[in-house]
Structure formats: C-alpha cells, structure tokens
mmCIF file of C-alpha atoms and ligand atoms in Angstrom:
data_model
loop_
_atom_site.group_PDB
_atom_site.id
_atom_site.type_symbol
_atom_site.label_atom_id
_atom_site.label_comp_id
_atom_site.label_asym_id
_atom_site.label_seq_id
_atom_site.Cartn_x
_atom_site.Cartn_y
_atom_site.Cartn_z
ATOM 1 C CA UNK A 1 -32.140 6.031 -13.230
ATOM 2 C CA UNK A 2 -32.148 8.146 -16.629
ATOM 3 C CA UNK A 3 -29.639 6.086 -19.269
ATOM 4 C CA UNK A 4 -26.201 7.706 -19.880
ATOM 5 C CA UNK A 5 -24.041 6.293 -22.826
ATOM 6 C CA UNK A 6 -20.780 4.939 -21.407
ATOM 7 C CA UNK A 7 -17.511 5.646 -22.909
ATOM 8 C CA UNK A 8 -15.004 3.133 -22.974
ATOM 9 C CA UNK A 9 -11.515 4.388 -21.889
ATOM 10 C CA UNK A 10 -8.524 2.694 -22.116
ATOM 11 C CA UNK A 11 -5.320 3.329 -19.458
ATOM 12 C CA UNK A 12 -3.830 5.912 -21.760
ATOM 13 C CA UNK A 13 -2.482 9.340 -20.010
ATOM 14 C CA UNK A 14 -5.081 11.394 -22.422
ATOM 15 C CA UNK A 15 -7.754 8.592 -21.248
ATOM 16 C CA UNK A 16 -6.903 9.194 -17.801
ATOM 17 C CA UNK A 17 -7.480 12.824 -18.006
ATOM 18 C CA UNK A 18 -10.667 12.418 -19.566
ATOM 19 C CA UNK A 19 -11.603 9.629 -16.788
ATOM 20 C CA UNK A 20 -10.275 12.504 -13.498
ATOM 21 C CA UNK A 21 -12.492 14.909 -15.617
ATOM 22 C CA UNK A 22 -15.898 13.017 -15.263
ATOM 23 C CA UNK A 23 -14.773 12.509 -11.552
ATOM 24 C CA UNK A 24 -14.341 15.847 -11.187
ATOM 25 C CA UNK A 25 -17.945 17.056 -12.917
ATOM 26 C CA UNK A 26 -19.615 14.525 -10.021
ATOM 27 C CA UNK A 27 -19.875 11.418 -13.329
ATOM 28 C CA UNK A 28 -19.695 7.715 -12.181
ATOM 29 C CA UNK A 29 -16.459 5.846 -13.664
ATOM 30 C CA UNK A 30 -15.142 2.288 -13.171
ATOM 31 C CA UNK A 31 -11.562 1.540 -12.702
ATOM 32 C CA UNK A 32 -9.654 -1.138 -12.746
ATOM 33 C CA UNK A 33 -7.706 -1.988 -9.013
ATOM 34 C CA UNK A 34 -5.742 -4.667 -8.599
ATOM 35 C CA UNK A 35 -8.609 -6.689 -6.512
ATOM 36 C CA UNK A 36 -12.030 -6.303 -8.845
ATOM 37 C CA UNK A 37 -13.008 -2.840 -10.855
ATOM 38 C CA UNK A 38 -14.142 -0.093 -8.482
ATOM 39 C CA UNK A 39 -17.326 2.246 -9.502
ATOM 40 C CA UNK A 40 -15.663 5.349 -8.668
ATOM 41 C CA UNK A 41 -16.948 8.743 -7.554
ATOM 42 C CA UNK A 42 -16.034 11.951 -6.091
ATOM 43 C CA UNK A 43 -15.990 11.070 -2.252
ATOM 44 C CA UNK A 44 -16.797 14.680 -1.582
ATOM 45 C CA UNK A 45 -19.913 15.083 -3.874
ATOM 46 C CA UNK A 46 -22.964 13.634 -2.197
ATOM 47 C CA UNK A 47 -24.662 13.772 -5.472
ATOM 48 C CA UNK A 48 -22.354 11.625 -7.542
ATOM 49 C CA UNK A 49 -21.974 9.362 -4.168
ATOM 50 C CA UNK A 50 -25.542 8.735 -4.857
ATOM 51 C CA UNK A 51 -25.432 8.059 -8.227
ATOM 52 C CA UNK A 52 -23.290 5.338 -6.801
ATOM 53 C CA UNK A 53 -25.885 3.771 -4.768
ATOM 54 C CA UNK A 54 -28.187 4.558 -7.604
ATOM 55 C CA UNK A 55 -26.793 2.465 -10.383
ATOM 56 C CA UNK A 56 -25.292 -1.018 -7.972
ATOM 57 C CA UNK A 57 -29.277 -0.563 -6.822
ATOM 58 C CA UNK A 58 -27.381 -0.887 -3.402
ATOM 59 C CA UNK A 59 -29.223 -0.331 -0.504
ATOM 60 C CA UNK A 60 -28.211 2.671 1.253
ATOM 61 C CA UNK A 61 -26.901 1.927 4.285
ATOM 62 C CA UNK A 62 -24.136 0.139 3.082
ATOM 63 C CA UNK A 63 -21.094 2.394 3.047
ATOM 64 C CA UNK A 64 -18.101 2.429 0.542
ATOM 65 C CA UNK A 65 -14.328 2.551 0.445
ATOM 66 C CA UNK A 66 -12.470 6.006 -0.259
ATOM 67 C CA UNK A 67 -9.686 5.397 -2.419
ATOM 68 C CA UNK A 68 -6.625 7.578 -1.900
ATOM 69 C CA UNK A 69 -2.971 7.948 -3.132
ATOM 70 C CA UNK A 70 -0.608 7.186 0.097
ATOM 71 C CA UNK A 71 -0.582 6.469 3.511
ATOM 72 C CA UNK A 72 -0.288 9.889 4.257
ATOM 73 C CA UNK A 73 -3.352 11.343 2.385
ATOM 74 C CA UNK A 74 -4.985 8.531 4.547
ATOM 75 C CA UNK A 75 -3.863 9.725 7.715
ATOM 76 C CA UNK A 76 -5.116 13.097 6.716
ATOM 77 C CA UNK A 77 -8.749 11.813 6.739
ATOM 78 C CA UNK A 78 -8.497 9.135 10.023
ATOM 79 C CA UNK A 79 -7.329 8.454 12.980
ATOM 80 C CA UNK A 80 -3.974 7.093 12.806
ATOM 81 C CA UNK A 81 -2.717 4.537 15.369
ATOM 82 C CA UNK A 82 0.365 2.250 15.755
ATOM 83 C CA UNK A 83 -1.242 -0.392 14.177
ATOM 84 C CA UNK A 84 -2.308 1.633 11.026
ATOM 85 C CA UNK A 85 1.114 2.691 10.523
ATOM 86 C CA UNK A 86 2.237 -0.756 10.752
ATOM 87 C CA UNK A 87 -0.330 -2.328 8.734
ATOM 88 C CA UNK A 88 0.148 0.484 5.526
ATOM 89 C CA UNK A 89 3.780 0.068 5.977
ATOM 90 C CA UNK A 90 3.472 -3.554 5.055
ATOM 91 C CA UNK A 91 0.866 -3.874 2.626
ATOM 92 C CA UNK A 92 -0.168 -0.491 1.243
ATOM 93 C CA UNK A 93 -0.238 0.083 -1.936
ATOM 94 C CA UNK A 94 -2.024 -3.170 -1.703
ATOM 95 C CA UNK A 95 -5.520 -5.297 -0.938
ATOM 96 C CA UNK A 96 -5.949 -3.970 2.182
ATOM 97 C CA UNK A 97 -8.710 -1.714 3.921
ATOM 98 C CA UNK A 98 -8.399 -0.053 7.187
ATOM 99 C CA UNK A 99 -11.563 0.854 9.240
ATOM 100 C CA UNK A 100 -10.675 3.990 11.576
ATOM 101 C CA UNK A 101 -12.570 7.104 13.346
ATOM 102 C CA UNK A 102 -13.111 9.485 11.015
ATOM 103 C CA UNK A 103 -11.136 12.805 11.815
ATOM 104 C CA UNK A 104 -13.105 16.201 11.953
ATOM 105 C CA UNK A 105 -13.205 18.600 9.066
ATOM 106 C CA UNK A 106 -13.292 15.555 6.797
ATOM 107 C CA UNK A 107 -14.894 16.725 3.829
ATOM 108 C CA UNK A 108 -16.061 13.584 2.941
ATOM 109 C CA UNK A 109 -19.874 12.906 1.842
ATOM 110 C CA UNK A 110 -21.755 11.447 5.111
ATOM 111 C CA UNK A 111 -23.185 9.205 2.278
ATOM 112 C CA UNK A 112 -19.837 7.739 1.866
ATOM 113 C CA UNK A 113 -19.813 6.001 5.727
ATOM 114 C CA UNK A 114 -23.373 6.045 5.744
ATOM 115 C CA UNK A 115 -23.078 8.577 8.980
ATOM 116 C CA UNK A 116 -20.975 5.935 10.689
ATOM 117 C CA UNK A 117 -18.659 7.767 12.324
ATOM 118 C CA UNK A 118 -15.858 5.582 11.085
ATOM 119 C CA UNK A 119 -14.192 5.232 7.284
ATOM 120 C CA UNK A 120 -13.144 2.210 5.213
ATOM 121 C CA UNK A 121 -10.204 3.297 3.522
ATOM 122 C CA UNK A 122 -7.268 1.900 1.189
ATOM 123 C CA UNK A 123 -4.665 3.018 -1.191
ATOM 124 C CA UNK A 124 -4.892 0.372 -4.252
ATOM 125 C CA UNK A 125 -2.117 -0.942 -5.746
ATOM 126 C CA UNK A 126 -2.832 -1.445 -9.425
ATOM 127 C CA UNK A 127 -0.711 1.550 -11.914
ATOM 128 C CA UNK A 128 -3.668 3.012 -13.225
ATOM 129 C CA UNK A 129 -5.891 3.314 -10.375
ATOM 130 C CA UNK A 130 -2.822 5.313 -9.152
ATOM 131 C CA UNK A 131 -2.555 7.256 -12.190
ATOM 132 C CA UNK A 132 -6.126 7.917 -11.693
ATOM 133 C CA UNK A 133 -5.932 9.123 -8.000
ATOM 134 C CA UNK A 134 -2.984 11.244 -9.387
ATOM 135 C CA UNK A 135 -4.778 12.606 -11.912
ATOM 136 C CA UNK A 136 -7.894 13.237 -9.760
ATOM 137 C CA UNK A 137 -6.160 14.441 -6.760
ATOM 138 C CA UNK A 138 -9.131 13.588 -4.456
ATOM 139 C CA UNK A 139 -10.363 10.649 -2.910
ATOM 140 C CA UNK A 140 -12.473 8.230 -4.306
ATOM 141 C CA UNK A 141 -15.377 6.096 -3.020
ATOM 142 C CA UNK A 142 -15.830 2.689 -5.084
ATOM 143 C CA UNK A 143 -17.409 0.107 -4.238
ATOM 144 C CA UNK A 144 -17.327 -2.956 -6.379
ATOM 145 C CA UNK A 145 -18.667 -2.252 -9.912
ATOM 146 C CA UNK A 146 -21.439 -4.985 -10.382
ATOM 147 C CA UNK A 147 -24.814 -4.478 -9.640
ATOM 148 C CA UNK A 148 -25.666 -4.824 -6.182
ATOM 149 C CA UNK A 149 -25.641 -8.762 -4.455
ATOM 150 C CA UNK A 150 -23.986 -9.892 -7.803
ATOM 151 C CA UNK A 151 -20.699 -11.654 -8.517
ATOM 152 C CA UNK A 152 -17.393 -8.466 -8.537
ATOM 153 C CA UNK A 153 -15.540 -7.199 -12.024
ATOM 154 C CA UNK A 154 -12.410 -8.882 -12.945
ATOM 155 C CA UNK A 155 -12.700 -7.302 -16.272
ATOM 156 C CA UNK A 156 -14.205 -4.263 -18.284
ATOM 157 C CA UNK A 157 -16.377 -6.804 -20.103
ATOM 158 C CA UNK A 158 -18.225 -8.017 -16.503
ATOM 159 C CA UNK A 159 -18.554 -4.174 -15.831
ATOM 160 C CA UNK A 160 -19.934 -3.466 -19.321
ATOM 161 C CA UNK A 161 -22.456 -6.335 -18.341
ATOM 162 C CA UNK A 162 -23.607 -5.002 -15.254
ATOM 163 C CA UNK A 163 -23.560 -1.383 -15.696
ATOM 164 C CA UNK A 164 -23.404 -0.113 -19.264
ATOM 165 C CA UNK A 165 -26.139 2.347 -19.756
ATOM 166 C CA UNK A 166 -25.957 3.531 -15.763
ATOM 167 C CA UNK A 167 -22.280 4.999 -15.563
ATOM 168 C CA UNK A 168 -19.812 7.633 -18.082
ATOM 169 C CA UNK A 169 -17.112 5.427 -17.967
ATOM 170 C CA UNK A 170 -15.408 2.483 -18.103
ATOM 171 C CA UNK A 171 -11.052 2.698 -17.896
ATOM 172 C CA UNK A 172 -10.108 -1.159 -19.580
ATOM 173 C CA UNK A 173 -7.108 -1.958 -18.333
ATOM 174 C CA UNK A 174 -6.931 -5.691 -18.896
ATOM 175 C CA UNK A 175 -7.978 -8.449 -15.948
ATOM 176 C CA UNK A 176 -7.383 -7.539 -12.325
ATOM 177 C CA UNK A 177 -4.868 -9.630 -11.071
ATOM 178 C CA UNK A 178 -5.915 -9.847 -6.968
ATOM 179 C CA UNK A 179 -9.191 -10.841 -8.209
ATOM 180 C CA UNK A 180 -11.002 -11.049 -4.968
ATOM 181 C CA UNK A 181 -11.497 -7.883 -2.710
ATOM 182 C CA UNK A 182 -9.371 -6.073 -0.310
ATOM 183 C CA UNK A 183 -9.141 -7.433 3.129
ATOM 184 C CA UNK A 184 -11.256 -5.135 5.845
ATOM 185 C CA UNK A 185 -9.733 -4.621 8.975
ATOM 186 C CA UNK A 186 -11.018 -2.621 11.886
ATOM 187 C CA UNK A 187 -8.953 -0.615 14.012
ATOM 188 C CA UNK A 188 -10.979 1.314 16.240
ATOM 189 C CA UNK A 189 -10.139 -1.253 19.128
ATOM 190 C CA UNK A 190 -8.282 -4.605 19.013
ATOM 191 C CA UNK A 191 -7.984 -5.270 15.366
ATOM 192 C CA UNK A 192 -10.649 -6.914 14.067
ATOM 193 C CA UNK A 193 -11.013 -9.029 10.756
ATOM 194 C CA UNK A 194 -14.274 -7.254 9.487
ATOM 195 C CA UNK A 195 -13.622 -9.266 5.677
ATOM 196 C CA UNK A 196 -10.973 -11.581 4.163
ATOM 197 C CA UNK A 197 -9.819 -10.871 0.986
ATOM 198 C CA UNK A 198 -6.442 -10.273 -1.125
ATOM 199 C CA UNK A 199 -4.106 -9.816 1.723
ATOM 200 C CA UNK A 200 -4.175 -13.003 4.012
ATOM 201 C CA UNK A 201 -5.436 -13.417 8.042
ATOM 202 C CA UNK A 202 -1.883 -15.177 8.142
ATOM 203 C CA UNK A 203 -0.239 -12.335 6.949
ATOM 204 C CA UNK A 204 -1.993 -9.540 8.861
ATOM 205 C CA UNK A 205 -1.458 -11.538 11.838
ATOM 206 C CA UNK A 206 2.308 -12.112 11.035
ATOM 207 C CA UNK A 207 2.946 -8.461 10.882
ATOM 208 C CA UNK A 208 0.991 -7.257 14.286
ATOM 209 C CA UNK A 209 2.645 -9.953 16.027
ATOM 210 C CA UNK A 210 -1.536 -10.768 17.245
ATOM 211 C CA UNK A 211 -4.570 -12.742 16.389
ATOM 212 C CA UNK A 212 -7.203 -10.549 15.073
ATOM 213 C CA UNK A 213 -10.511 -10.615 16.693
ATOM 214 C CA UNK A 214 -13.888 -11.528 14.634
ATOM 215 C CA UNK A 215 -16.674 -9.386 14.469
ATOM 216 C CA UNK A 216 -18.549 -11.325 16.830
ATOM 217 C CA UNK A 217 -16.505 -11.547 19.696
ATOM 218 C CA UNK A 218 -15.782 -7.727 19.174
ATOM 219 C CA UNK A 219 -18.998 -6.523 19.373
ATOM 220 C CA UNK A 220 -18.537 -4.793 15.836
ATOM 221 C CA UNK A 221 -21.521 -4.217 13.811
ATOM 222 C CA UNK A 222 -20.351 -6.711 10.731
ATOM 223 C CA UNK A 223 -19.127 -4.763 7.764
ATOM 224 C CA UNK A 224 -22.887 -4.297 6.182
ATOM 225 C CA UNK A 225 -21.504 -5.754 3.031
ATOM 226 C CA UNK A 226 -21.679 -8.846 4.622
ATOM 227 C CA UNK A 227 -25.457 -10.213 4.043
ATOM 228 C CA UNK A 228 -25.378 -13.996 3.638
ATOM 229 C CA UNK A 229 -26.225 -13.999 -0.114
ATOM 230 C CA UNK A 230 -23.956 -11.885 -1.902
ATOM 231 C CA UNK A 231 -21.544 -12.092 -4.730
ATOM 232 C CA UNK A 232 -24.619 -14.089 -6.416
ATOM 233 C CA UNK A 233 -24.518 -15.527 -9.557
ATOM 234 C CA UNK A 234 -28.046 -16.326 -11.528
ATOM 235 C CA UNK A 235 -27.854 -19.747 -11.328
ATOM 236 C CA UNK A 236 -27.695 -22.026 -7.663
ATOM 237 C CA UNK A 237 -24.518 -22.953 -6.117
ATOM 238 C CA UNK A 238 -23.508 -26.235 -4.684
ATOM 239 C CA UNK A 239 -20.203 -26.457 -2.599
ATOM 240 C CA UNK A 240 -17.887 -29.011 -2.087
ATOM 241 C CA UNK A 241 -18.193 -31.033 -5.360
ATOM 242 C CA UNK A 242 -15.974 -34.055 -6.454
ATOM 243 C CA UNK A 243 -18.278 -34.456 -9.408
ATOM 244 C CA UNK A 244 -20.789 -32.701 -11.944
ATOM 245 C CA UNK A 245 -24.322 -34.107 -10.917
ATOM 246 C CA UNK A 246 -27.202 -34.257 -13.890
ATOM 247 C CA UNK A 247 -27.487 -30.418 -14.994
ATOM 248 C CA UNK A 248 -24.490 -28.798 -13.353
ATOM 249 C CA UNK A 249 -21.314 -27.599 -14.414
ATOM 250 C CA UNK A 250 -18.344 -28.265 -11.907
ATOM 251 C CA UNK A 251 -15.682 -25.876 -11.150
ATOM 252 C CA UNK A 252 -12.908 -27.631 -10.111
ATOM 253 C CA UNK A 253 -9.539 -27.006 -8.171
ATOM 254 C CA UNK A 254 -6.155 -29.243 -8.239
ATOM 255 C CA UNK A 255 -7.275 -32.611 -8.721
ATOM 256 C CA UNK A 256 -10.768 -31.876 -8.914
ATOM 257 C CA UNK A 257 -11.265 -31.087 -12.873
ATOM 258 C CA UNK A 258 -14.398 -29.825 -13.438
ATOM 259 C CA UNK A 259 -15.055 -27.943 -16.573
ATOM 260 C CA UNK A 260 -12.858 -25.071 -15.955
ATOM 261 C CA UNK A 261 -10.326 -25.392 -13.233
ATOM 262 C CA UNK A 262 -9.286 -22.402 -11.001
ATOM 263 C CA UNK A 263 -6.230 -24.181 -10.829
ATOM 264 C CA UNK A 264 -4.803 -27.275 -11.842
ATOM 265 C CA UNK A 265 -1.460 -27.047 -9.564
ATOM 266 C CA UNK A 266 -3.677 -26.347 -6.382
ATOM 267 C CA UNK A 267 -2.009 -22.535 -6.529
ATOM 268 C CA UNK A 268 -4.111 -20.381 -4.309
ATOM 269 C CA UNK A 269 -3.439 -17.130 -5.756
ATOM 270 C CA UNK A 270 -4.096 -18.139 -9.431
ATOM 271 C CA UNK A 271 -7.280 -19.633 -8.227
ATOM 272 C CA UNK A 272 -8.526 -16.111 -6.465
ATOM 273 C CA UNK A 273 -7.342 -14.576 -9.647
ATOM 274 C CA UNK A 274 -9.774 -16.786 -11.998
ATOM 275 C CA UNK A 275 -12.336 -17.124 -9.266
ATOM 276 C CA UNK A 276 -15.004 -14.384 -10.297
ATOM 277 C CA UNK A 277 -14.314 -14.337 -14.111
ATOM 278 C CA UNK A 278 -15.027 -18.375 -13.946
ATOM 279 C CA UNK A 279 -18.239 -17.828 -12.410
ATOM 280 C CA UNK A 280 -19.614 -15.386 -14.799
ATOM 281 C CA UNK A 281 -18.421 -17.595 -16.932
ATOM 282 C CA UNK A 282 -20.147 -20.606 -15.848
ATOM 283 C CA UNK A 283 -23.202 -18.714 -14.976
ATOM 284 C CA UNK A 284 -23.719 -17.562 -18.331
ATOM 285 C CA UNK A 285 -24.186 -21.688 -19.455
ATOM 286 C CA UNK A 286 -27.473 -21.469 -17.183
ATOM 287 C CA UNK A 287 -26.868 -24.544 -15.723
ATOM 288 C CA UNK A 288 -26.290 -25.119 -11.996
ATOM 289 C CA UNK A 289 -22.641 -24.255 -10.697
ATOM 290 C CA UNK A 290 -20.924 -27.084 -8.330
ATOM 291 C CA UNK A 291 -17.920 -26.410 -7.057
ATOM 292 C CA UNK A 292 -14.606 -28.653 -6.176
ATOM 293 C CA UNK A 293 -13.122 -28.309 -2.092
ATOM 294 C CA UNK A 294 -11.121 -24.932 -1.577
ATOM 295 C CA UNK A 295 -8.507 -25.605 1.135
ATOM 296 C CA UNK A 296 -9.317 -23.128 3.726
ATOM 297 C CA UNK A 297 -5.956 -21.064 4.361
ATOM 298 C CA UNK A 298 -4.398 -18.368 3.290
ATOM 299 C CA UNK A 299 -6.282 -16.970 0.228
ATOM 300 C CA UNK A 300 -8.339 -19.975 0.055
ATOM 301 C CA UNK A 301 -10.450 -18.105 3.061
ATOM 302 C CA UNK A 302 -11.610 -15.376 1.182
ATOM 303 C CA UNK A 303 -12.363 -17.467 -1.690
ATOM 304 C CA UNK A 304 -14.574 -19.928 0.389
ATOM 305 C CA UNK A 305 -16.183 -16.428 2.113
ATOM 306 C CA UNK A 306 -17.152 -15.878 -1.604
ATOM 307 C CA UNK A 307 -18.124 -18.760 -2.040
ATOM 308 C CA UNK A 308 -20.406 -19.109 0.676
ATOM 309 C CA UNK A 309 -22.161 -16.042 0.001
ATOM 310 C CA UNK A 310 -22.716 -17.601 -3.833
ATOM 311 C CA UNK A 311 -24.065 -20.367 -2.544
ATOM 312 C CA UNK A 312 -26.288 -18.912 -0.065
ATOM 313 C CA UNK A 313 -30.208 -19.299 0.287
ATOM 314 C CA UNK A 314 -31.744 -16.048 -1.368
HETATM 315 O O1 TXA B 1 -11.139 -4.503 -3.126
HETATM 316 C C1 TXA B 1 -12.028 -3.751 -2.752
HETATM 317 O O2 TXA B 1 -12.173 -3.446 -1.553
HETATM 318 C C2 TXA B 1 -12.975 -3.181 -3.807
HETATM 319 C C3 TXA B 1 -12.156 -2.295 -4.733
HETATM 320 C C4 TXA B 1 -12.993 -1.557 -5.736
HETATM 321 O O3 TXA B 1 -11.377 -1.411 -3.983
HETATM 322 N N1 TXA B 1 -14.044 -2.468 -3.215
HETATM 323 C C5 TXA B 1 -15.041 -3.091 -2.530
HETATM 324 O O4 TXA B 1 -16.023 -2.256 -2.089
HETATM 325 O O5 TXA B 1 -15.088 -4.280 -2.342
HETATM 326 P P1 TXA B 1 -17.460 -2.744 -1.637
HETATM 327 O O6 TXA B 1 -18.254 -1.482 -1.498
HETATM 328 O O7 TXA B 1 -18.007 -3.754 -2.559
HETATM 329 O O8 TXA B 1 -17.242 -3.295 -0.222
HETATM 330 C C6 TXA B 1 -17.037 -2.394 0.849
HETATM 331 C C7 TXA B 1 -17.171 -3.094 2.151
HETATM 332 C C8 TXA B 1 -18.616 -3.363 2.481
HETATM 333 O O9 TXA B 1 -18.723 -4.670 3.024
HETATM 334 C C9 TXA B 1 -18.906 -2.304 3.523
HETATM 335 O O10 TXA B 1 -19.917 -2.655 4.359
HETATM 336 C C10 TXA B 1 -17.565 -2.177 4.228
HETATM 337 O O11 TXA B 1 -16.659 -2.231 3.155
HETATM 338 N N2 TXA B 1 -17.402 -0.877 4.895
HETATM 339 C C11 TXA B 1 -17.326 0.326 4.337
HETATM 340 N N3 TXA B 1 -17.220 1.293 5.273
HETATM 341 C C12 TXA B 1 -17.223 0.664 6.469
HETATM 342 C C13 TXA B 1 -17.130 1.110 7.822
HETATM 343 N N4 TXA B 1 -17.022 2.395 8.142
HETATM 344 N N5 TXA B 1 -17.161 0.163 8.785
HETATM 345 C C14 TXA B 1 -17.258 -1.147 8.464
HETATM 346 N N6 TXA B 1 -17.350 -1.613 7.213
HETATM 347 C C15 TXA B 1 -17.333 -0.731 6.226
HETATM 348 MG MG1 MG B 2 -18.858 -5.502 -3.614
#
C-alpha cells in the first residue's frame, strides 16, 4: 500500500477532533481501548474498511468489531435479546463483544462482517475511545492494531512499530490497562464462548445464571480470528517453563522469576496487563521466549489462549 506519514495525537479534546476528522474523510487511526489499541475506521465506508485489511495484511475474510457509544446505539444495529440486555447491563462499557444477527437497513460495510450475516460488536470502556466515538458519532470497526498474526498494542510505541508509514494516526494515550482483548460471545443461539479475553468465562457465566457453550459443540463456525498461530512473536515459544534453557529468555509468573515477571504476587489481572508489552519486549532480545505455568482460571484463560497461539507451529 502507498506510504502515508502518521501523525501522532495525543488524548487532547483538539487531538480528538482532529482524530473524528480523519475518521470521517475514510483515514485509518489507532486508538487506545482499554483491552489493546484498535485500528479504527469508518464502519460505513467500505473503502477505509479496506484500508483496514490493507495495512494488518489481514486476510479478508476475517471480520472486525464495530465500536459504538452505548448499549443502545448497539441495539440499533442488532438483534437484541434477553441475554444481550443482560450481558451490556453488566459489563458494557467494558471487554466484552457480543455476536448477534445483524438488523436490516444496517448501513454498515458488508466488509465489516465479511457478508456474515451476523456483527461483533462492543462499546469500549477506556475515556478516550469514548471521547472518540463521541466525537465521531458513528461506529467504528477496529480490529487490533498490529500487523496481521502478530502479538496486539498495549502501547502507541507497539503500534508505531507495526504500522507507522500504513495509517494517519496514532491517539497515545498511555498503556492499555485490560491488556488482552475483549471477550467474544455469541448470541445467536445458546450463548456461546466464541473467545476469552478481559471479561472472565466465570463472570459471564455468573451473570446468565448458565454455562456457555464452545464453539464446537455449537456448531459455530469459530470466530475466524482464531487460526492456531496468532498473536506471534518473531522468535519461538516454549510453554510451561520453570527455567531458562541455553538461548532463551524466561518469562516468569509468581514464583517462577524469569527475566521479567508478569507478576510476582501471582495477580492475574496485572499479569494480562503486562502480558503483550513483555513479549514485544522479550522478542525484541532475539532469543527464544519460555514461559513460566499460567494458572488456568479466570483471566489466566485468555492469557494461556494467547499463549497458545504464540507458541503455535507456523
Ligand atoms: O478487545 C478487542 O476486541 C480489540 C479492541 C481493539 O476492541 N479488537 C479486536 O479485534 O481484538 P480483532 O479484529 O483483532 O478480533 C476480532 C475477532 C476476530 O477473531 C473475528 O474473527 C471475530 O472477532 N469476529 C468478528 N466478527 C465476527 C462475527 N460476526 N462472528 C464471529 N466472530 C467474529
Ligand atoms: Mg487481533
């Protein structure tokens, strides 16, 4: 794609102006949300929506989240069920993504769902992603702002990294504080756990007063996002470490010291918080990455799913 010099914004009102005006003139521009930085675009303009696509190098069938202001404005594009209301209710503004039928006279780019005829959609949490949707007053499709299969944003530097040179913006508004992605859940039938992420399985769960289904045992296409090797740093990935071998660096996690730790205390949430910034991090040492035992609840899910998909055979 042709080279664009990116401007670097900061969360200022005037900034944020300047930021809704790209969106509006169909430019790309990457946010900050309180799970990773998004790679914003109009959701209505199929030709900035490809620009998307253009500069992750994402394949195309892959489709995005919209972004939008409130529950309501949601409602206004989707089907809205019980459990939607219930679900927004508890964690909206907030890590969450609901999967629903898309309602007619949408508006939305069929680029967006990849002619699915279902939407991923969340309100985010973080102030100036909100100012930004304000500011805007449309939705907005972002999809993580790294280049495609590589690990998410926590900061404007990882963005700069990955992107500089491809998008017109970059809003810096400090580390995201989530730091893994939103949690997908699909509604269409019995809810169904589609991703984990910042909002936990245990938490969903608590607040339908039901076990979500998998994808598997709903018959669910998987959310396409979710190829095997993803979330990739350079270097190889070994899982399950108590100790740095010849050549590696080790991650560690409570007791487990490594060179950085995601957390000493064993805290869950400080760990998902560090989790992607570490690994650029570490990645940038070019050795090989080993990694100490995540405990597999709560948060500790989605940082194992991410994890996984690091360590994965590409
Ligand atoms: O936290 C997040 O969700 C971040 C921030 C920027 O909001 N966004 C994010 O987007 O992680 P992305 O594009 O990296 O991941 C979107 C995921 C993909 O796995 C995609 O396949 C799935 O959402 N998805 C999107 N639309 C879908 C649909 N209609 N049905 C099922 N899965 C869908
Ligand atoms: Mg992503």
């Amino acid at each position: 794609m042709p080279y664009r010099s990116t401007k670097y914004l900061t969360a200022s009102q005037a900034d944020i102006l300047k930021a809704a005006d790209l969106l509006d003139a169909g430019e790309l521009v990457s946010f900050p949300t309180e799970t990773v930085y998004g790679l914003g675009a109009d959701a209505r303009n199929s030709a900035a929506v490809a620009q998307v696509f253009a500069a992750k190098g994402r394949p195309q069938f892959n489709p995005l989240i919209v972004h939008v202001s409130s529950a309501n404005v949601a409602a206004s594009y989707v089907q809205w069920p019980n459990t939607a209301e219930l679900l927004a209710d508890a964690f909206w503004p907030g890590p969450m993504t609901l999967v629903l039928p898309l309602k007619p006279g949408h508006g939305l780019s069929p680029l967006v769902t990849s002619g699915l005829p279902t939407l991923a959609i969340r309100v985010p949490a973080h102030p100036t992603a909100q100012a930004l949707l304000a500011a805007f007053g449309g939705p907005v499709a972002a999809p993580s702002a790294n280049p495609s299969g590589r690990i998410s944003p926590t900061t404007a530097a990882h963005v700069r990294a990955g992107l500089a040179g491809r998008i017109s913006a970059i809003v810096d508004d400090g580390p995201c504080n989530v730091g893994v992605e939103s949690t997908i859940v699909d509604l269409q039938a019995a809810p169904t756990l589609l991703r984990e992420g910042g909002v936990t399985r245990e938490e969903i769960e608590a607040v339908l007063g039901c076990s979500m289904k998998e994808p598997a045992d709903s018959g669910v296409l998987t959310a396409p996002g979710q190829m095997l090797s993803h979330y990739a740093p350079n270097a190889s990935v070994r899982l399950n470490a108590t100790e740095a071998r010849r050549g590696e660096v080790l991650l560690g996690f409570g007791d487990v010291q490594g060179n950085l730790n995601l957390s000493p205390s064993g805290d869950l949430a400080q760990a998902a918080a560090r989790l992607f910034g570490y690994l650029h991090q570490m990645d940038a040492t070019e050795q090989l990455i080993a990694v100490a035992p995540i405990p597999n609840v709560g948060l500790g899910r989605a940082i194992n799913d991410r994890l996984k998909r690091a360590a994965a055979p590409r």
